[in-house]
Coordinates of C-alpha atoms and ligand atoms in Angstrom, one line a residue:
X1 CA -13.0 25.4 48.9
X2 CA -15.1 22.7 48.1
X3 CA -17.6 21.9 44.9
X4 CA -19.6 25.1 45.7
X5 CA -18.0 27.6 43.2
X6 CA -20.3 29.9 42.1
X7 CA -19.5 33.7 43.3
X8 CA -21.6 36.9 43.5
X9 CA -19.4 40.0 44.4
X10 CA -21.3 42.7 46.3
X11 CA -19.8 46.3 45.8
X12 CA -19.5 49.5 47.8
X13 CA -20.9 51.9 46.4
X14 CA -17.7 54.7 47.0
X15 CA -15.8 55.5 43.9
X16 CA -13.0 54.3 42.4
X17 CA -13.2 50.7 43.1
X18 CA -14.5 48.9 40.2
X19 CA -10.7 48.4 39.1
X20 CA -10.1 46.7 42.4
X21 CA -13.4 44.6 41.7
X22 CA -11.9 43.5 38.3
X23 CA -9.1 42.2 39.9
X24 CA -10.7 40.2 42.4
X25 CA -13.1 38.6 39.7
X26 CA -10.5 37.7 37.4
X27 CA -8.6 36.3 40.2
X28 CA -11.6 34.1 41.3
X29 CA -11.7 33.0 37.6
X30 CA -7.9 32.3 37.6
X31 CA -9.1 29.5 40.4
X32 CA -11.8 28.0 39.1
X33 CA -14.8 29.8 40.4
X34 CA -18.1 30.7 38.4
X35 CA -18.7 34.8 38.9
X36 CA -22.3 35.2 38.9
X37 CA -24.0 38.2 38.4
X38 CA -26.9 37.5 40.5
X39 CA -26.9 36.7 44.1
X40 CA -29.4 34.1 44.3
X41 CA -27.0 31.6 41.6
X42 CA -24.3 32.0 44.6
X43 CA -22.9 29.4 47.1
X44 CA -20.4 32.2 48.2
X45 CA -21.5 36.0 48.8
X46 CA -18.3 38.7 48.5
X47 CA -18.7 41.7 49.6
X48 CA -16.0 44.2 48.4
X49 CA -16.0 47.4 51.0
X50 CA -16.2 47.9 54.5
X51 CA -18.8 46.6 57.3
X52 CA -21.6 48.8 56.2
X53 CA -21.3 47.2 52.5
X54 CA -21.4 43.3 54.4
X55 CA -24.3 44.3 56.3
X56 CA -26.1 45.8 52.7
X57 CA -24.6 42.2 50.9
X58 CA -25.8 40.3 53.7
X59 CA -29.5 42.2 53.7
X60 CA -29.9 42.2 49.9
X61 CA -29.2 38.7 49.6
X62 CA -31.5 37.6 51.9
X63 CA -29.9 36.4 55.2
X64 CA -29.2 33.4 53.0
X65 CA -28.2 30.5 55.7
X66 CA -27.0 28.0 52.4
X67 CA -24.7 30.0 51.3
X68 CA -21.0 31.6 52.1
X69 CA -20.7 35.1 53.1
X70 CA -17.1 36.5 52.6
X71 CA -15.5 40.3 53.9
X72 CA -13.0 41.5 51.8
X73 CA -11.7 44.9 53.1
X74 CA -11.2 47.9 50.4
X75 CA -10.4 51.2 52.3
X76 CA -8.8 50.3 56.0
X77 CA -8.3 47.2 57.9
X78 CA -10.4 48.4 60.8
X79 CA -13.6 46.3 59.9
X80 CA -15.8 43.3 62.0
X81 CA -16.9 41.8 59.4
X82 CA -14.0 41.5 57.1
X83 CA -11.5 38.9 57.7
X84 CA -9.1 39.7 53.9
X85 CA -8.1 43.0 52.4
X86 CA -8.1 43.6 48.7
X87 CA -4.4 44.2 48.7
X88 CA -3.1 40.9 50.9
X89 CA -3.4 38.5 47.6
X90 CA -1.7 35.6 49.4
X91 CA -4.2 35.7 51.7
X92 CA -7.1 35.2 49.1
X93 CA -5.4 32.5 46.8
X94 CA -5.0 30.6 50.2
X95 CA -8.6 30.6 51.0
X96 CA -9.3 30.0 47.4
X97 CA -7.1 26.7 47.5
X98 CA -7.9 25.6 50.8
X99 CA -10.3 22.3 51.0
X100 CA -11.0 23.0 54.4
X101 CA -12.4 26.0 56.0
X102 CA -12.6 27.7 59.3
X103 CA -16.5 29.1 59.3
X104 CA -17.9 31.2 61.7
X105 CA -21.8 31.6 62.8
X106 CA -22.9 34.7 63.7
X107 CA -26.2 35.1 65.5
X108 CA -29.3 37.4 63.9
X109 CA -32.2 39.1 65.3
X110 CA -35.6 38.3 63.9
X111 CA -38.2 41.2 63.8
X112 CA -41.8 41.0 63.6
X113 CA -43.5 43.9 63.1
X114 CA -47.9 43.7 64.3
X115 CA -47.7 40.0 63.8
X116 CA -47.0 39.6 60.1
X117 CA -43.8 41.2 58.6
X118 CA -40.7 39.3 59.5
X119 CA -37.5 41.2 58.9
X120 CA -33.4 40.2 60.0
X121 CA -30.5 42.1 61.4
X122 CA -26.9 41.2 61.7
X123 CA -25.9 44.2 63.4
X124 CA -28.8 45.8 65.3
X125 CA -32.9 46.9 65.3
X126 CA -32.8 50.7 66.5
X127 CA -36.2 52.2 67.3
X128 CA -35.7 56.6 68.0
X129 CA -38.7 58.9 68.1
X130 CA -38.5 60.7 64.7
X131 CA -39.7 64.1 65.9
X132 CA -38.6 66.4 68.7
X133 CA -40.7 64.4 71.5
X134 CA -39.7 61.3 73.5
X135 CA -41.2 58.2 72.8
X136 CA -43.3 56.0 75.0
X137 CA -43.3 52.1 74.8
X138 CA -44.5 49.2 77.5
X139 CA -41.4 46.8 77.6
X140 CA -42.0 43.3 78.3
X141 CA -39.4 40.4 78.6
X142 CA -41.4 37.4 77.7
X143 CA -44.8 37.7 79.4
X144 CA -43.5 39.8 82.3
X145 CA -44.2 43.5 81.6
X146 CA -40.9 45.2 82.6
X147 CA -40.9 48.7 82.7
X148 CA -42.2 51.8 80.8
X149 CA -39.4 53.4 78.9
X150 CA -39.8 57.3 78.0
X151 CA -37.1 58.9 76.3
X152 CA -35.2 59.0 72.4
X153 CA -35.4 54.9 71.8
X154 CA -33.8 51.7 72.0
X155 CA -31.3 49.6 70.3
X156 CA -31.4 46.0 70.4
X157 CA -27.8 44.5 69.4
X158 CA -26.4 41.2 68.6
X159 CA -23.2 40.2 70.0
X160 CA -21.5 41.4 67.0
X161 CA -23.2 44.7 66.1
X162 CA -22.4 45.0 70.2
X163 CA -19.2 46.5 68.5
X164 CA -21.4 49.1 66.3
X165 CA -24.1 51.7 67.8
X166 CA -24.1 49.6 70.9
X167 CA -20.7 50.7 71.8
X168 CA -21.3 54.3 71.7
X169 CA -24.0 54.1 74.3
X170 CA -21.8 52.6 76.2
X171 CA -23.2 48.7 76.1
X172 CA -20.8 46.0 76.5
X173 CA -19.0 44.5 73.9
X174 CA -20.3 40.6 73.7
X175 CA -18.5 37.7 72.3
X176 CA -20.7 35.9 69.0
X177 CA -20.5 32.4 70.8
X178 CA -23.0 33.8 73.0
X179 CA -26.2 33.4 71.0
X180 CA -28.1 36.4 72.8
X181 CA -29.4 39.8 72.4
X182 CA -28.2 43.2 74.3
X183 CA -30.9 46.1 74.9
X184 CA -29.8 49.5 75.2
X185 CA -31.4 52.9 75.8
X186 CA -31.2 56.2 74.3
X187 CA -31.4 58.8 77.1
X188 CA -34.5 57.7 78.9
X189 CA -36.3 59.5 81.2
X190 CA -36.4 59.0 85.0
X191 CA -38.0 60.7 87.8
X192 CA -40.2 60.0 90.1
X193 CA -43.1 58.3 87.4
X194 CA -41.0 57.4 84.7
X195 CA -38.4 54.4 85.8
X196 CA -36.3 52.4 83.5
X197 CA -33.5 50.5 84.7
X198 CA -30.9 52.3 82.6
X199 CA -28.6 49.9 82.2
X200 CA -27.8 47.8 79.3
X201 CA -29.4 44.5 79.7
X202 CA -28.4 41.0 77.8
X203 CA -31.3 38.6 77.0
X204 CA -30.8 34.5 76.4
X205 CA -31.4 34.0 72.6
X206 CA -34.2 31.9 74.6
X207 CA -36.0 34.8 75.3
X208 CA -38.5 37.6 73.6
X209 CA -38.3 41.3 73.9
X210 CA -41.7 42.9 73.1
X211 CA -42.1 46.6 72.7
X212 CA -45.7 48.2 72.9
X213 CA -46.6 51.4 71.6
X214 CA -48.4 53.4 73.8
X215 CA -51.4 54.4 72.8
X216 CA -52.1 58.2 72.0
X217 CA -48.3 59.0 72.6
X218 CA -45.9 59.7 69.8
X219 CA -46.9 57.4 67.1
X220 CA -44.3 58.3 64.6
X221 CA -41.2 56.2 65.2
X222 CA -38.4 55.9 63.2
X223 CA -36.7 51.9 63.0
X224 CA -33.6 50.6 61.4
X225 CA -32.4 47.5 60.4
X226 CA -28.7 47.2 60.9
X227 CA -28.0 50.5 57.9
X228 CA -31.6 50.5 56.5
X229 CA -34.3 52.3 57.9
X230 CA -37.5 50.9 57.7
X231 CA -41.0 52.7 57.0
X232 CA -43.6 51.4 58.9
X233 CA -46.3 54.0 59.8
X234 CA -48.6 53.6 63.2
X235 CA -47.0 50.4 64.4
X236 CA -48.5 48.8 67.4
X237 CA -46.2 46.0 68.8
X238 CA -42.6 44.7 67.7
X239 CA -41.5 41.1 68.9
X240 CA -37.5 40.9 68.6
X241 CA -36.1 37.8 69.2
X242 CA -32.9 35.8 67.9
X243 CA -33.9 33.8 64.6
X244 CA -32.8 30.7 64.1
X245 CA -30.5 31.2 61.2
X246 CA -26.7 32.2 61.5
X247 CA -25.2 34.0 58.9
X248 CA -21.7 31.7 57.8
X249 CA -18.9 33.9 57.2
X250 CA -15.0 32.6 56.2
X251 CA -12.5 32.8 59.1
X252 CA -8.9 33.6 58.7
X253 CA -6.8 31.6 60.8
X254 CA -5.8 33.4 64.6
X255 CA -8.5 36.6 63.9
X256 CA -11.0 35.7 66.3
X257 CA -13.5 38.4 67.0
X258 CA -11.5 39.1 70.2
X259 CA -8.5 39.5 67.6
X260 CA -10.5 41.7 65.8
X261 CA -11.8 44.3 68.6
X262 CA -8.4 44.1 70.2
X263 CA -7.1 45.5 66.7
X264 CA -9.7 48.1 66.0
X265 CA -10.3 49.6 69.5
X266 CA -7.2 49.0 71.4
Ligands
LIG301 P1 -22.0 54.4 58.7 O1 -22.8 55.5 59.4 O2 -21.5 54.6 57.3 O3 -20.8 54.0 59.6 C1 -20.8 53.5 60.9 C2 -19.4 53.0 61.3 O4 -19.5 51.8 62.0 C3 -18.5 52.7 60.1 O5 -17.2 53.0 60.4 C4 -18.8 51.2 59.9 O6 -17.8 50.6 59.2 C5 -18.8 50.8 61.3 N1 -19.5 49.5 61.7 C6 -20.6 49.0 61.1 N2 -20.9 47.8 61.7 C7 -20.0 47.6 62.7 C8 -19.8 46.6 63.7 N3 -20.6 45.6 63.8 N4 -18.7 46.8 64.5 C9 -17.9 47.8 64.4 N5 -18.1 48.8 63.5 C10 -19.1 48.7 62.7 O7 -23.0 53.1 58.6 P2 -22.7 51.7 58.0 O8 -21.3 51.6 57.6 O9 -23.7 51.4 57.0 O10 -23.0 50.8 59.3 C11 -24.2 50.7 59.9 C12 -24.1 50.7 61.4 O11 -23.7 52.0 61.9 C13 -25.4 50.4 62.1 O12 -25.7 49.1 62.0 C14 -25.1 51.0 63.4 O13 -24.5 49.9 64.3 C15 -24.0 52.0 63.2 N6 -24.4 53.3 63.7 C16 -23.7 53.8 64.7 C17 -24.0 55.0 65.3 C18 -23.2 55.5 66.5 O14 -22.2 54.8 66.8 N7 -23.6 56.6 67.1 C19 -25.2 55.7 64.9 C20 -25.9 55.1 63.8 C21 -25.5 53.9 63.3 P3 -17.5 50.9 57.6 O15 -17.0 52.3 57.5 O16 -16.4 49.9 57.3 O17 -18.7 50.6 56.9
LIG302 MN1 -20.0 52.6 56.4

């Protein structure tokens, strides 16, 4: 690693791993990093946990673009977003001594909410009706109004939450070269005046999905970002599109994302 050694390690918050924390640190000290205990002093971003503790590093950080973001598995070795486990030391002390590193770029989705708030996800904006009624929205792809979706809610993934919630509603699984966005239903309706196209569709990172609330229909929508839920009361519109940051993560050598769903699903 180069001249940028200061390191913030972001924990999971399970029990029983500050030890394994402890160990890490000191052995970041033992190569001549900087452990900081604030986030913003970093040039490299740990997390210590599984992919739900990376997307929370990533998020509290601040989808910081200048800076490093590292996985480092603690529990299993079934994770997208880590590419080192706690245990495989050898593996760590080589990407500590390495000058060079492989890098990846992983494409984000940029949220505005009624034309002001701004918010990012790594893994994927969800939108579900929070009480016991569907949920009505106009749904346009750029300009062109698309179709009117009635049902639970949608879920707009990036290629590699595709792996995450997407999944189980049986999107496809899209490689993170592809800088695009995949929008999937939750059980719309369709009859004879409801039509959606229910199928998973893939948008160019070109492109902007907008989602209008219909007005005097279910006004009480529940949204996440990646695994935080957002409270936004009476919202109107939602723009999604993909931002123009990419979040940097360290690659390990042959453990490609290919590598990586071929190991956790096959
Ligand atoms: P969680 O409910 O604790 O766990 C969801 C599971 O998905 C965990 O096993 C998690 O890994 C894994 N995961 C997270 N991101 C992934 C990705 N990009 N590819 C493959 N697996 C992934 O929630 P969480 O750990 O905080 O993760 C939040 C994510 O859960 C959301 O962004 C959403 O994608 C997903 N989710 C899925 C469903 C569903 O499949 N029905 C429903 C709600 C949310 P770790 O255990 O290592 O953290
Ligand atoms: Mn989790």
């Amino acid at each position: 690693m180069d001249q940028r050694r200061n390191v913030y390690f972001y924990e999971t918050r399970r029990k029983n791993v500050s030890e394994k924390v402890t160990e890490l640190k000191k052995l970041a000290e033992r190569y001549d990093f900087t452990v900081v205990d604030r986030s913003d002093q970093a040039n490299i971003i740990v997390s210590v946990g599984g992919d739900g503790t990376f997307l929370q590093a990533v998020r509290k950080s601040g989808f910081r673009e200048d800076c490093l973001y590292v996985g480092i598995s603690i529990f299993n070795d079934l994770n997208m977003y880590c590419d080192f486990h706690a245990s495989d030391t050898e593996s760590l002390i080589e990407l500590m001594s390495k000058a060079e590193l492989e890098v990846r770029r992983y494409p984000v989705l940029q949220i505005s909410v009624d034309q002001n708030a701004v918010f990012h996800c790594l893994n994927e904006f969800s939108i579900k009706s929070s009480i016991i009624k569907t949920m009505e929205m106009d749904v346009y792809i750029d300009d062109l109004h698309f179709e009117m979706f009635r049902g639970d809610g949608m879920i707009i993934a990036t290629p590699t939450g595709s792996t995450a919630y997407n999944k189980s509603v049986n999107g496809a699984v899209v490689d993170p070269l592809l800088p695009c966005m995949q929008v999937s239903e939750l059980a719309s309706l369709n009859n004879k005046r409801y039509r959606t196209l229910g199928s998973s569709f893939i948008l160019s990172g070109d492109r902007t999905l907008t989602l209008k609330m219909l007005k005097g229909s279910n006004n009480y929508p529940i949204m996440g970002l990646d695994n935080e839920a957002m409270s936004i009361q009476h919202i109107e519109e939602i723009k999604i599109s993909l931002s123009e940051k990419r979040i940097k993560t360290v690659k390990l050598k042959d453990n490609s994302f290919w590598h990586k769903v071929k190991r956790s699903f096959l």
